[in-house]
Amino acid sequence: MFAAVSPYHLTTREPPAMAALLFAQRAVTFMPSPRGTREEIEQAAAASPQYVRFMETWAWSMPLWTKGVLGSALDDGDDALGDLHTAWTQLANDERYATLRPLARATLFECQTEFLDVISRDLLRGGPDPGISLPLAAGIDRFAARRGLVVMRSAPLSVAQKAEQKLGRRVFAFAAPMLVQASAERVLAAREILGDELDELTLAMGEVAELIAQGSETPDEHPHERDAVERIEPAARAYADAFARAGEFIAAGGRDELHVISRMATFTAVSLPVDAVLRSGVSAMRSLTNTPNTPITLNTRRASPRSTANTSVETMPVLADALGSKRVLSLVIKPLGERVR
């Protein structure tokens, strides 16, 4: 199983990131980084103190990058940057998401230094700017749908997240232990100790994700999906048993390592439309504003040039989407209160 994980979750080491780092053959995230010649990269990084601060928050994960467990691209170099740009274009210009259009940052991709600075700042703050967090989350979903990855998600708490879940089809669910706090070294040790059981579980989940990405709306359309789902429950039990047997070895770190905390968690897989993030954002905005048919201008300074005037009456096209009706498999992770002993 290859997993896509939000950089927001990785920055704060939230359960979706910790689950991805433990379960996935490889976890892929979006990493804002300068591009160009070495001199241009150095200049861009030097011009953005926020970017330097952001990279420092990821220093703990360097062993995982070195071992190939975590990366910003697949082996062929494909990453989520183009998908992020497409999602940003949809947010700014597509009539289907007109309610959200005022949130779009019109100049996001015009200046590399600004791009690094505003994304790094939002990642450090936990995502308060929907003009950044919405297209980033939507871009990761698009990337995962294109390549058959599993997107790791947190349990729905916000209005938008709850609206998103209504768009989904539940595919499978299981409960199992996971590391909710651990150093990169402990994560690597757990992966090695639990290797056989993890392989069996994640192989089945990866097969389901690939079938969903191919267009599976129901198990009846892809009998192989049903076969893969049936293998998940016994594989999850075997993994949980192995985790229980190896708990002391997994937690046995050095004095300077982060204290290891394990908890039982529920893992619920949901098939979502590729544009679920934007569609749920529209639903949430309409719900909060009680104006179901009128775009709402929350911050005109961030509105796209085409939407700064007469936004309530301007008609913009529904953009053709190369991914069409593709779907993406998301794994919703919800740690429970009880620690694993």
PDB file of N, CA, C and O in Angstrom, residues 165-234:
ATOM      1  N   GLN A 165     -17.840  13.322   4.569  1.00  0.00           N
ATOM      2  CA  GLN A 165     -18.149  11.930   4.840  1.00  0.00           C
ATOM      3  C   GLN A 165     -19.478  11.507   4.228  1.00  0.00           C
ATOM      4  O   GLN A 165     -19.669  10.344   3.883  1.00  0.00           O
ATOM      5  N   LYS A 166     -20.408  12.449   4.067  1.00  0.00           N
ATOM      6  CA  LYS A 166     -21.702  12.128   3.457  1.00  0.00           C
ATOM      7  C   LYS A 166     -21.562  11.801   1.972  1.00  0.00           C
ATOM      8  O   LYS A 166     -22.470  11.218   1.380  1.00  0.00           O
ATOM      9  N   LEU A 167     -20.439  12.191   1.376  1.00  0.00           N
ATOM     10  CA  LEU A 167     -20.211  11.912  -0.041  1.00  0.00           C
ATOM     11  C   LEU A 167     -19.620  10.519  -0.264  1.00  0.00           C
ATOM     12  O   LEU A 167     -19.479  10.084  -1.402  1.00  0.00           O
ATOM     13  N   GLY A 168     -19.250   9.852   0.826  1.00  0.00           N
ATOM     14  CA  GLY A 168     -18.481   8.624   0.700  1.00  0.00           C
ATOM     15  C   GLY A 168     -19.288   7.345   0.769  1.00  0.00           C
ATOM     16  O   GLY A 168     -20.432   7.320   1.219  1.00  0.00           O
ATOM     17  N   ARG A 169     -18.659   6.286   0.306  1.00  0.00           N
ATOM     18  CA  ARG A 169     -19.184   4.923   0.454  1.00  0.00           C
ATOM     19  C   ARG A 169     -18.230   4.147   1.343  1.00  0.00           C
ATOM     20  O   ARG A 169     -17.036   4.059   1.077  1.00  0.00           O
ATOM     21  N   ARG A 170     -18.754   3.619   2.430  1.00  0.00           N
ATOM     22  CA  ARG A 170     -17.918   2.834   3.341  1.00  0.00           C
ATOM     23  C   ARG A 170     -17.514   1.530   2.666  1.00  0.00           C
ATOM     24  O   ARG A 170     -18.347   0.811   2.120  1.00  0.00           O
ATOM     25  N   VAL A 171     -16.228   1.237   2.728  1.00  0.00           N
ATOM     26  CA  VAL A 171     -15.700   0.063   2.035  1.00  0.00           C
ATOM     27  C   VAL A 171     -15.328  -1.037   3.023  1.00  0.00           C
ATOM     28  O   VAL A 171     -15.652  -2.205   2.819  1.00  0.00           O
ATOM     29  N   PHE A 172     -14.642  -0.684   4.103  1.00  0.00           N
ATOM     30  CA  PHE A 172     -14.317  -1.667   5.144  1.00  0.00           C
ATOM     31  C   PHE A 172     -13.940  -0.902   6.405  1.00  0.00           C
ATOM     32  O   PHE A 172     -13.727   0.319   6.387  1.00  0.00           O
ATOM     33  N   ALA A 173     -13.834  -1.624   7.505  1.00  0.00           N
ATOM     34  CA  ALA A 173     -13.411  -1.022   8.764  1.00  0.00           C
ATOM     35  C   ALA A 173     -12.808  -2.111   9.649  1.00  0.00           C
ATOM     36  O   ALA A 173     -13.181  -3.285   9.559  1.00  0.00           O
ATOM     37  N   PHE A 174     -11.865  -1.712  10.483  1.00  0.00           N
ATOM     38  CA  PHE A 174     -11.308  -2.629  11.464  1.00  0.00           C
ATOM     39  C   PHE A 174     -10.722  -1.814  12.616  1.00  0.00           C
ATOM     40  O   PHE A 174     -10.521  -0.593  12.506  1.00  0.00           O
ATOM     41  N   ALA A 175     -10.463  -2.480  13.726  1.00  0.00           N
ATOM     42  CA  ALA A 175      -9.814  -1.853  14.872  1.00  0.00           C
ATOM     43  C   ALA A 175      -8.483  -2.547  15.107  1.00  0.00           C
ATOM     44  O   ALA A 175      -8.378  -3.778  14.987  1.00  0.00           O
ATOM     45  N   ALA A 176      -7.468  -1.761  15.423  1.00  0.00           N
ATOM     46  CA  ALA A 176      -6.137  -2.317  15.634  1.00  0.00           C
ATOM     47  C   ALA A 176      -5.294  -1.290  16.389  1.00  0.00           C
ATOM     48  O   ALA A 176      -5.607  -0.094  16.392  1.00  0.00           O
ATOM     49  N   PRO A 177      -4.207  -1.737  17.004  1.00  0.00           N
ATOM     50  CA  PRO A 177      -3.331  -0.795  17.699  1.00  0.00           C
ATOM     51  C   PRO A 177      -2.421  -0.050  16.720  1.00  0.00           C
ATOM     52  O   PRO A 177      -2.145  -0.524  15.613  1.00  0.00           O
ATOM     53  N   MET A 178      -1.955   1.116  17.143  1.00  0.00           N
ATOM     54  CA  MET A 178      -1.027   1.903  16.342  1.00  0.00           C
ATOM     55  C   MET A 178      -0.168   2.752  17.275  1.00  0.00           C
ATOM     56  O   MET A 178      -0.475   2.915  18.457  1.00  0.00           O
ATOM     57  N   LEU A 179       0.897   3.283  16.740  1.00  0.00           N
ATOM     58  CA  LEU A 179       1.735   4.220  17.473  1.00  0.00           C
ATOM     59  C   LEU A 179       1.179   5.626  17.250  1.00  0.00           C
ATOM     60  O   LEU A 179       1.121   6.092  16.119  1.00  0.00           O
ATOM     61  N   VAL A 180       0.784   6.280  18.319  1.00  0.00           N
ATOM     62  CA  VAL A 180       0.318   7.664  18.180  1.00  0.00           C
ATOM     63  C   VAL A 180       1.421   8.654  18.546  1.00  0.00           C
ATOM     64  O   VAL A 180       1.336   9.838  18.212  1.00  0.00           O
ATOM     65  N   GLN A 181       2.452   8.169  19.229  1.00  0.00           N
ATOM     66  CA  GLN A 181       3.620   9.003  19.516  1.00  0.00           C
ATOM     67  C   GLN A 181       4.847   8.114  19.529  1.00  0.00           C
ATOM     68  O   GLN A 181       4.894   7.121  20.250  1.00  0.00           O
ATOM     69  N   ALA A 182       5.823   8.456  18.719  1.00  0.00           N
ATOM     70  CA  ALA A 182       7.053   7.668  18.647  1.00  0.00           C
ATOM     71  C   ALA A 182       8.067   8.424  17.808  1.00  0.00           C
ATOM     72  O   ALA A 182       7.703   9.230  16.941  1.00  0.00           O
ATOM     73  N   SER A 183       9.328   8.167  18.048  1.00  0.00           N
ATOM     74  CA  SER A 183      10.384   8.739  17.221  1.00  0.00           C
ATOM     75  C   SER A 183      10.425   8.015  15.888  1.00  0.00           C
ATOM     76  O   SER A 183       9.840   6.934  15.721  1.00  0.00           O
ATOM     77  N   ALA A 184      11.131   8.591  14.945  1.00  0.00           N
ATOM     78  CA  ALA A 184      11.286   7.940  13.645  1.00  0.00           C
ATOM     79  C   ALA A 184      11.969   6.587  13.804  1.00  0.00           C
ATOM     80  O   ALA A 184      11.620   5.613  13.127  1.00  0.00           O
ATOM     81  N   GLU A 185      12.914   6.507  14.723  1.00  0.00           N
ATOM     82  CA  GLU A 185      13.637   5.239  14.938  1.00  0.00           C
ATOM     83  C   GLU A 185      12.700   4.153  15.459  1.00  0.00           C
ATOM     84  O   GLU A 185      12.811   2.989  15.068  1.00  0.00           O
ATOM     85  N   ARG A 186      11.762   4.529  16.343  1.00  0.00           N
ATOM     86  CA  ARG A 186      10.818   3.536  16.877  1.00  0.00           C
ATOM     87  C   ARG A 186       9.834   3.100  15.791  1.00  0.00           C
ATOM     88  O   ARG A 186       9.430   1.938  15.753  1.00  0.00           O
ATOM     89  N   VAL A 187       9.434   4.013  14.946  1.00  0.00           N
ATOM     90  CA  VAL A 187       8.551   3.649  13.839  1.00  0.00           C
ATOM     91  C   VAL A 187       9.246   2.650  12.926  1.00  0.00           C
ATOM     92  O   VAL A 187       8.656   1.633  12.518  1.00  0.00           O
ATOM     93  N   LEU A 188      10.495   2.906  12.605  1.00  0.00           N
ATOM     94  CA  LEU A 188      11.250   1.984  11.752  1.00  0.00           C
ATOM     95  C   LEU A 188      11.408   0.623  12.422  1.00  0.00           C
ATOM     96  O   LEU A 188      11.310  -0.420  11.765  1.00  0.00           O
ATOM     97  N   ALA A 189      11.639   0.629  13.739  1.00  0.00           N
ATOM     98  CA  ALA A 189      11.775  -0.638  14.463  1.00  0.00           C
ATOM     99  C   ALA A 189      10.463  -1.418  14.437  1.00  0.00           C
ATOM    100  O   ALA A 189      10.448  -2.638  14.226  1.00  0.00           O
ATOM    101  N   ALA A 190       9.345  -0.715  14.632  1.00  0.00           N
ATOM    102  CA  ALA A 190       8.036  -1.386  14.607  1.00  0.00           C
ATOM    103  C   ALA A 190       7.758  -1.972  13.233  1.00  0.00           C
ATOM    104  O   ALA A 190       7.220  -3.088  13.111  1.00  0.00           O
ATOM    105  N   ARG A 191       8.106  -1.236  12.184  1.00  0.00           N
ATOM    106  CA  ARG A 191       7.890  -1.742  10.832  1.00  0.00           C
ATOM    107  C   ARG A 191       8.676  -3.034  10.599  1.00  0.00           C
ATOM    108  O   ARG A 191       8.190  -3.954   9.933  1.00  0.00           O
ATOM    109  N   GLU A 192       9.872  -3.089  11.136  1.00  0.00           N
ATOM    110  CA  GLU A 192      10.691  -4.288  10.955  1.00  0.00           C
ATOM    111  C   GLU A 192      10.149  -5.457  11.771  1.00  0.00           C
ATOM    112  O   GLU A 192      10.039  -6.587  11.276  1.00  0.00           O
ATOM    113  N   ILE A 193       9.798  -5.208  13.017  1.00  0.00           N
ATOM    114  CA  ILE A 193       9.293  -6.265  13.889  1.00  0.00           C
ATOM    115  C   ILE A 193       7.982  -6.842  13.369  1.00  0.00           C
ATOM    116  O   ILE A 193       7.738  -8.057  13.428  1.00  0.00           O
ATOM    117  N   LEU A 194       7.119  -5.987  12.851  1.00  0.00           N
ATOM    118  CA  LEU A 194       5.783  -6.392  12.409  1.00  0.00           C
ATOM    119  C   LEU A 194       5.696  -6.570  10.897  1.00  0.00           C
ATOM    120  O   LEU A 194       4.610  -6.600  10.334  1.00  0.00           O
ATOM    121  N   GLY A 195       6.838  -6.709  10.257  1.00  0.00           N
ATOM    122  CA  GLY A 195       6.898  -6.692   8.802  1.00  0.00           C
ATOM    123  C   GLY A 195       5.952  -7.642   8.096  1.00  0.00           C
ATOM    124  O   GLY A 195       5.217  -7.235   7.181  1.00  0.00           O
ATOM    125  N   ASP A 196       5.929  -8.910   8.494  1.00  0.00           N
ATOM    126  CA  ASP A 196       5.098  -9.894   7.789  1.00  0.00           C
ATOM    127  C   ASP A 196       3.616  -9.571   7.918  1.00  0.00           C
ATOM    128  O   ASP A 196       2.858  -9.625   6.940  1.00  0.00           O
ATOM    129  N   GLU A 197       3.191  -9.229   9.135  1.00  0.00           N
ATOM    130  CA  GLU A 197       1.778  -8.939   9.366  1.00  0.00           C
ATOM    131  C   GLU A 197       1.361  -7.632   8.677  1.00  0.00           C
ATOM    132  O   GLU A 197       0.253  -7.528   8.133  1.00  0.00           O
ATOM    133  N   LEU A 198       2.240  -6.648   8.707  1.00  0.00           N
ATOM    134  CA  LEU A 198       1.944  -5.393   8.015  1.00  0.00           C
ATOM    135  C   LEU A 198       1.824  -5.614   6.512  1.00  0.00           C
ATOM    136  O   LEU A 198       0.941  -5.047   5.861  1.00  0.00           O
ATOM    137  N   ASP A 199       2.691  -6.426   5.961  1.00  0.00           N
ATOM    138  CA  ASP A 199       2.667  -6.688   4.519  1.00  0.00           C
ATOM    139  C   ASP A 199       1.335  -7.288   4.092  1.00  0.00           C
ATOM    140  O   ASP A 199       0.750  -6.882   3.073  1.00  0.00           O
ATOM    141  N   GLU A 200       0.842  -8.241   4.847  1.00  0.00           N
ATOM    142  CA  GLU A 200      -0.407  -8.918   4.486  1.00  0.00           C
ATOM    143  C   GLU A 200      -1.583  -7.942   4.547  1.00  0.00           C
ATOM    144  O   GLU A 200      -2.442  -7.918   3.656  1.00  0.00           O
ATOM    145  N   LEU A 201      -1.599  -7.133   5.584  1.00  0.00           N
ATOM    146  CA  LEU A 201      -2.706  -6.185   5.759  1.00  0.00           C
ATOM    147  C   LEU A 201      -2.675  -5.092   4.698  1.00  0.00           C
ATOM    148  O   LEU A 201      -3.692  -4.789   4.061  1.00  0.00           O
ATOM    149  N   THR A 202      -1.515  -4.512   4.494  1.00  0.00           N
ATOM    150  CA  THR A 202      -1.443  -3.377   3.577  1.00  0.00           C
ATOM    151  C   THR A 202      -1.518  -3.808   2.107  1.00  0.00           C
ATOM    152  O   THR A 202      -1.928  -3.016   1.257  1.00  0.00           O
ATOM    153  N   LEU A 203      -1.144  -5.041   1.814  1.00  0.00           N
ATOM    154  CA  LEU A 203      -1.297  -5.523   0.442  1.00  0.00           C
ATOM    155  C   LEU A 203      -2.766  -5.543   0.058  1.00  0.00           C
ATOM    156  O   LEU A 203      -3.148  -5.103  -1.035  1.00  0.00           O
ATOM    157  N   ALA A 204      -3.612  -6.047   0.955  1.00  0.00           N
ATOM    158  CA  ALA A 204      -5.052  -6.093   0.670  1.00  0.00           C
ATOM    159  C   ALA A 204      -5.624  -4.682   0.559  1.00  0.00           C
ATOM    160  O   ALA A 204      -6.419  -4.386  -0.341  1.00  0.00           O
ATOM    161  N   MET A 205      -5.221  -3.778   1.455  1.00  0.00           N
ATOM    162  CA  MET A 205      -5.734  -2.404   1.390  1.00  0.00           C
ATOM    163  C   MET A 205      -5.269  -1.707   0.113  1.00  0.00           C
ATOM    164  O   MET A 205      -6.020  -0.940  -0.505  1.00  0.00           O
ATOM    165  N   GLY A 206      -4.043  -1.972  -0.299  1.00  0.00           N
ATOM    166  CA  GLY A 206      -3.536  -1.379  -1.526  1.00  0.00           C
ATOM    167  C   GLY A 206      -4.288  -1.847  -2.752  1.00  0.00           C
ATOM    168  O   GLY A 206      -4.539  -1.064  -3.678  1.00  0.00           O
ATOM    169  N   GLU A 207      -4.664  -3.117  -2.772  1.00  0.00           N
ATOM    170  CA  GLU A 207      -5.438  -3.637  -3.900  1.00  0.00           C
ATOM    171  C   GLU A 207      -6.798  -2.948  -3.985  1.00  0.00           C
ATOM    172  O   GLU A 207      -7.269  -2.600  -5.078  1.00  0.00           O
ATOM    173  N   VAL A 208      -7.424  -2.751  -2.836  1.00  0.00           N
ATOM    174  CA  VAL A 208      -8.715  -2.059  -2.827  1.00  0.00           C
ATOM    175  C   VAL A 208      -8.554  -0.636  -3.352  1.00  0.00           C
ATOM    176  O   VAL A 208      -9.368  -0.158  -4.160  1.00  0.00           O
ATOM    177  N   ALA A 209      -7.510   0.052  -2.911  1.00  0.00           N
ATOM    178  CA  ALA A 209      -7.289   1.440  -3.347  1.00  0.00           C
ATOM    179  C   ALA A 209      -7.115   1.526  -4.855  1.00  0.00           C
ATOM    180  O   ALA A 209      -7.649   2.429  -5.506  1.00  0.00           O
ATOM    181  N   GLU A 210      -6.382   0.596  -5.437  1.00  0.00           N
ATOM    182  CA  GLU A 210      -6.168   0.610  -6.881  1.00  0.00           C
ATOM    183  C   GLU A 210      -7.467   0.362  -7.632  1.00  0.00           C
ATOM    184  O   GLU A 210      -7.733   0.985  -8.671  1.00  0.00           O
ATOM    185  N   LEU A 211      -8.298  -0.543  -7.110  1.00  0.00           N
ATOM    186  CA  LEU A 211      -9.577  -0.822  -7.757  1.00  0.00           C
ATOM    187  C   LEU A 211     -10.518   0.372  -7.662  1.00  0.00           C
ATOM    188  O   LEU A 211     -11.230   0.694  -8.622  1.00  0.00           O
ATOM    189  N   ILE A 212     -10.519   1.040  -6.512  1.00  0.00           N
ATOM    190  CA  ILE A 212     -11.342   2.241  -6.349  1.00  0.00           C
ATOM    191  C   ILE A 212     -10.897   3.302  -7.352  1.00  0.00           C
ATOM    192  O   ILE A 212     -11.718   3.966  -8.000  1.00  0.00           O
ATOM    193  N   ALA A 213      -9.589   3.470  -7.505  1.00  0.00           N
ATOM    194  CA  ALA A 213      -9.058   4.480  -8.431  1.00  0.00           C
ATOM    195  C   ALA A 213      -9.403   4.162  -9.880  1.00  0.00           C
ATOM    196  O   ALA A 213      -9.485   5.062 -10.717  1.00  0.00           O
ATOM    197  N   GLN A 214      -9.623   2.875 -10.170  1.00  0.00           N
ATOM    198  CA  GLN A 214      -9.986   2.472 -11.527  1.00  0.00           C
ATOM    199  C   GLN A 214     -11.457   2.734 -11.831  1.00  0.00           C
ATOM    200  O   GLN A 214     -11.889   2.589 -12.978  1.00  0.00           O
ATOM    201  N   GLY A 215     -12.222   3.094 -10.800  1.00  0.00           N
ATOM    202  CA  GLY A 215     -13.613   3.457 -11.047  1.00  0.00           C
ATOM    203  C   GLY A 215     -14.627   2.571 -10.372  1.00  0.00           C
ATOM    204  O   GLY A 215     -15.782   2.527 -10.768  1.00  0.00           O
ATOM    205  N   SER A 216     -14.233   1.849  -9.328  1.00  0.00           N
ATOM    206  CA  SER A 216     -15.169   0.964  -8.644  1.00  0.00           C
ATOM    207  C   SER A 216     -16.137   1.762  -7.780  1.00  0.00           C
ATOM    208  O   SER A 216     -15.748   2.408  -6.822  1.00  0.00           O
ATOM    209  N   GLU A 217     -17.422   1.736  -8.147  1.00  0.00           N
ATOM    210  CA  GLU A 217     -18.443   2.407  -7.358  1.00  0.00           C
ATOM    211  C   GLU A 217     -19.027   1.474  -6.303  1.00  0.00           C
ATOM    212  O   GLU A 217     -19.364   1.894  -5.209  1.00  0.00           O
ATOM    213  N   THR A 218     -19.155   0.201  -6.649  1.00  0.00           N
ATOM    214  CA  THR A 218     -19.679  -0.789  -5.716  1.00  0.00           C
ATOM    215  C   THR A 218     -18.860  -2.057  -5.855  1.00  0.00           C
ATOM    216  O   THR A 218     -18.247  -2.311  -6.896  1.00  0.00           O
ATOM    217  N   PRO A 219     -18.836  -2.912  -4.811  1.00  0.00           N
ATOM    218  CA  PRO A 219     -18.110  -4.174  -4.908  1.00  0.00           C
ATOM    219  C   PRO A 219     -18.583  -5.055  -6.049  1.00  0.00           C
ATOM    220  O   PRO A 219     -17.814  -5.829  -6.603  1.00  0.00           O
ATOM    221  N   ASP A 220     -19.876  -4.929  -6.415  1.00  0.00           N
ATOM    222  CA  ASP A 220     -20.411  -5.765  -7.493  1.00  0.00           C
ATOM    223  C   ASP A 220     -19.749  -5.438  -8.827  1.00  0.00           C
ATOM    224  O   ASP A 220     -19.678  -6.290  -9.718  1.00  0.00           O
ATOM    225  N   GLU A 221     -19.283  -4.180  -8.992  1.00  0.00           N
ATOM    226  CA  GLU A 221     -18.637  -3.798 -10.242  1.00  0.00           C
ATOM    227  C   GLU A 221     -17.235  -4.380 -10.350  1.00  0.00           C
ATOM    228  O   GLU A 221     -16.715  -4.576 -11.436  1.00  0.00           O
ATOM    229  N   HIS A 222     -16.619  -4.645  -9.194  1.00  0.00           N
ATOM    230  CA  HIS A 222     -15.273  -5.217  -9.158  1.00  0.00           C
ATOM    231  C   HIS A 222     -15.261  -6.347  -8.136  1.00  0.00           C
ATOM    232  O   HIS A 222     -15.005  -6.112  -6.956  1.00  0.00           O
ATOM    233  N   PRO A 223     -15.556  -7.574  -8.545  1.00  0.00           N
ATOM    234  CA  PRO A 223     -15.546  -8.691  -7.585  1.00  0.00           C
ATOM    235  C   PRO A 223     -14.221  -8.810  -6.848  1.00  0.00           C
ATOM    236  O   PRO A 223     -14.179  -9.263  -5.702  1.00  0.00           O
ATOM    237  N   HIS A 224     -13.125  -8.389  -7.486  1.00  0.00           N
ATOM    238  CA  HIS A 224     -11.822  -8.472  -6.830  1.00  0.00           C
ATOM    239  C   HIS A 224     -11.767  -7.559  -5.610  1.00  0.00           C
ATOM    240  O   HIS A 224     -11.027  -7.822  -4.671  1.00  0.00           O
ATOM    241  N   GLU A 225     -12.541  -6.472  -5.628  1.00  0.00           N
ATOM    242  CA  GLU A 225     -12.572  -5.596  -4.454  1.00  0.00           C
ATOM    243  C   GLU A 225     -13.135  -6.356  -3.261  1.00  0.00           C
ATOM    244  O   GLU A 225     -12.595  -6.289  -2.153  1.00  0.00           O
ATOM    245  N   ARG A 226     -14.209  -7.110  -3.478  1.00  0.00           N
ATOM    246  CA  ARG A 226     -14.813  -7.874  -2.402  1.00  0.00           C
ATOM    247  C   ARG A 226     -13.823  -8.907  -1.861  1.00  0.00           C
ATOM    248  O   ARG A 226     -13.707  -9.108  -0.643  1.00  0.00           O
ATOM    249  N   ASP A 227     -13.062  -9.540  -2.752  1.00  0.00           N
ATOM    250  CA  ASP A 227     -12.076 -10.530  -2.317  1.00  0.00           C
ATOM    251  C   ASP A 227     -10.989  -9.884  -1.460  1.00  0.00           C
ATOM    252  O   ASP A 227     -10.571 -10.432  -0.432  1.00  0.00           O
ATOM    253  N   ALA A 228     -10.522  -8.706  -1.889  1.00  0.00           N
ATOM    254  CA  ALA A 228      -9.484  -8.017  -1.134  1.00  0.00           C
ATOM    255  C   ALA A 228     -10.006  -7.557   0.219  1.00  0.00           C
ATOM    256  O   ALA A 228      -9.307  -7.667   1.238  1.00  0.00           O
ATOM    257  N   VAL A 229     -11.237  -7.060   0.256  1.00  0.00           N
ATOM    258  CA  VAL A 229     -11.834  -6.606   1.510  1.00  0.00           C
ATOM    259  C   VAL A 229     -11.964  -7.766   2.489  1.00  0.00           C
ATOM    260  O   VAL A 229     -11.724  -7.608   3.699  1.00  0.00           O
ATOM    261  N   GLU A 230     -12.340  -8.932   1.993  1.00  0.00           N
ATOM    262  CA  GLU A 230     -12.498 -10.099   2.866  1.00  0.00           C
ATOM    263  C   GLU A 230     -11.174 -10.517   3.503  1.00  0.00           C
ATOM    264  O   GLU A 230     -11.169 -11.146   4.573  1.00  0.00           O
ATOM    265  N   ARG A 231     -10.060 -10.188   2.883  1.00  0.00           N
ATOM    266  CA  ARG A 231      -8.759 -10.548   3.458  1.00  0.00           C
ATOM    267  C   ARG A 231      -8.320  -9.557   4.534  1.00  0.00           C
ATOM    268  O   ARG A 231      -7.399  -9.846   5.298  1.00  0.00           O
ATOM    269  N   ILE A 232      -8.949  -8.397   4.593  1.00  0.00           N
ATOM    270  CA  ILE A 232      -8.475  -7.352   5.497  1.00  0.00           C
ATOM    271  C   ILE A 232      -8.737  -7.684   6.959  1.00  0.00           C
ATOM    272  O   ILE A 232      -7.851  -7.520   7.808  1.00  0.00           O
ATOM    273  N   GLU A 233      -9.925  -8.172   7.289  1.00  0.00           N
ATOM    274  CA  GLU A 233     -10.249  -8.426   8.695  1.00  0.00           C
ATOM    275  C   GLU A 233      -9.316  -9.448   9.338  1.00  0.00           C
ATOM    276  O   GLU A 233      -8.741  -9.181  10.400  1.00  0.00           O
ATOM    277  N   PRO A 234      -9.110 -10.640   8.736  1.00  0.00           N
ATOM    278  CA  PRO A 234      -8.161 -11.581   9.366  1.00  0.00           C
ATOM    279  C   PRO A 234      -6.732 -11.048   9.390  1.00  0.00           C
ATOM    280  O   PRO A 234      -5.988 -11.311  10.344  1.00  0.00           O
TER     281      PRO A 234
END
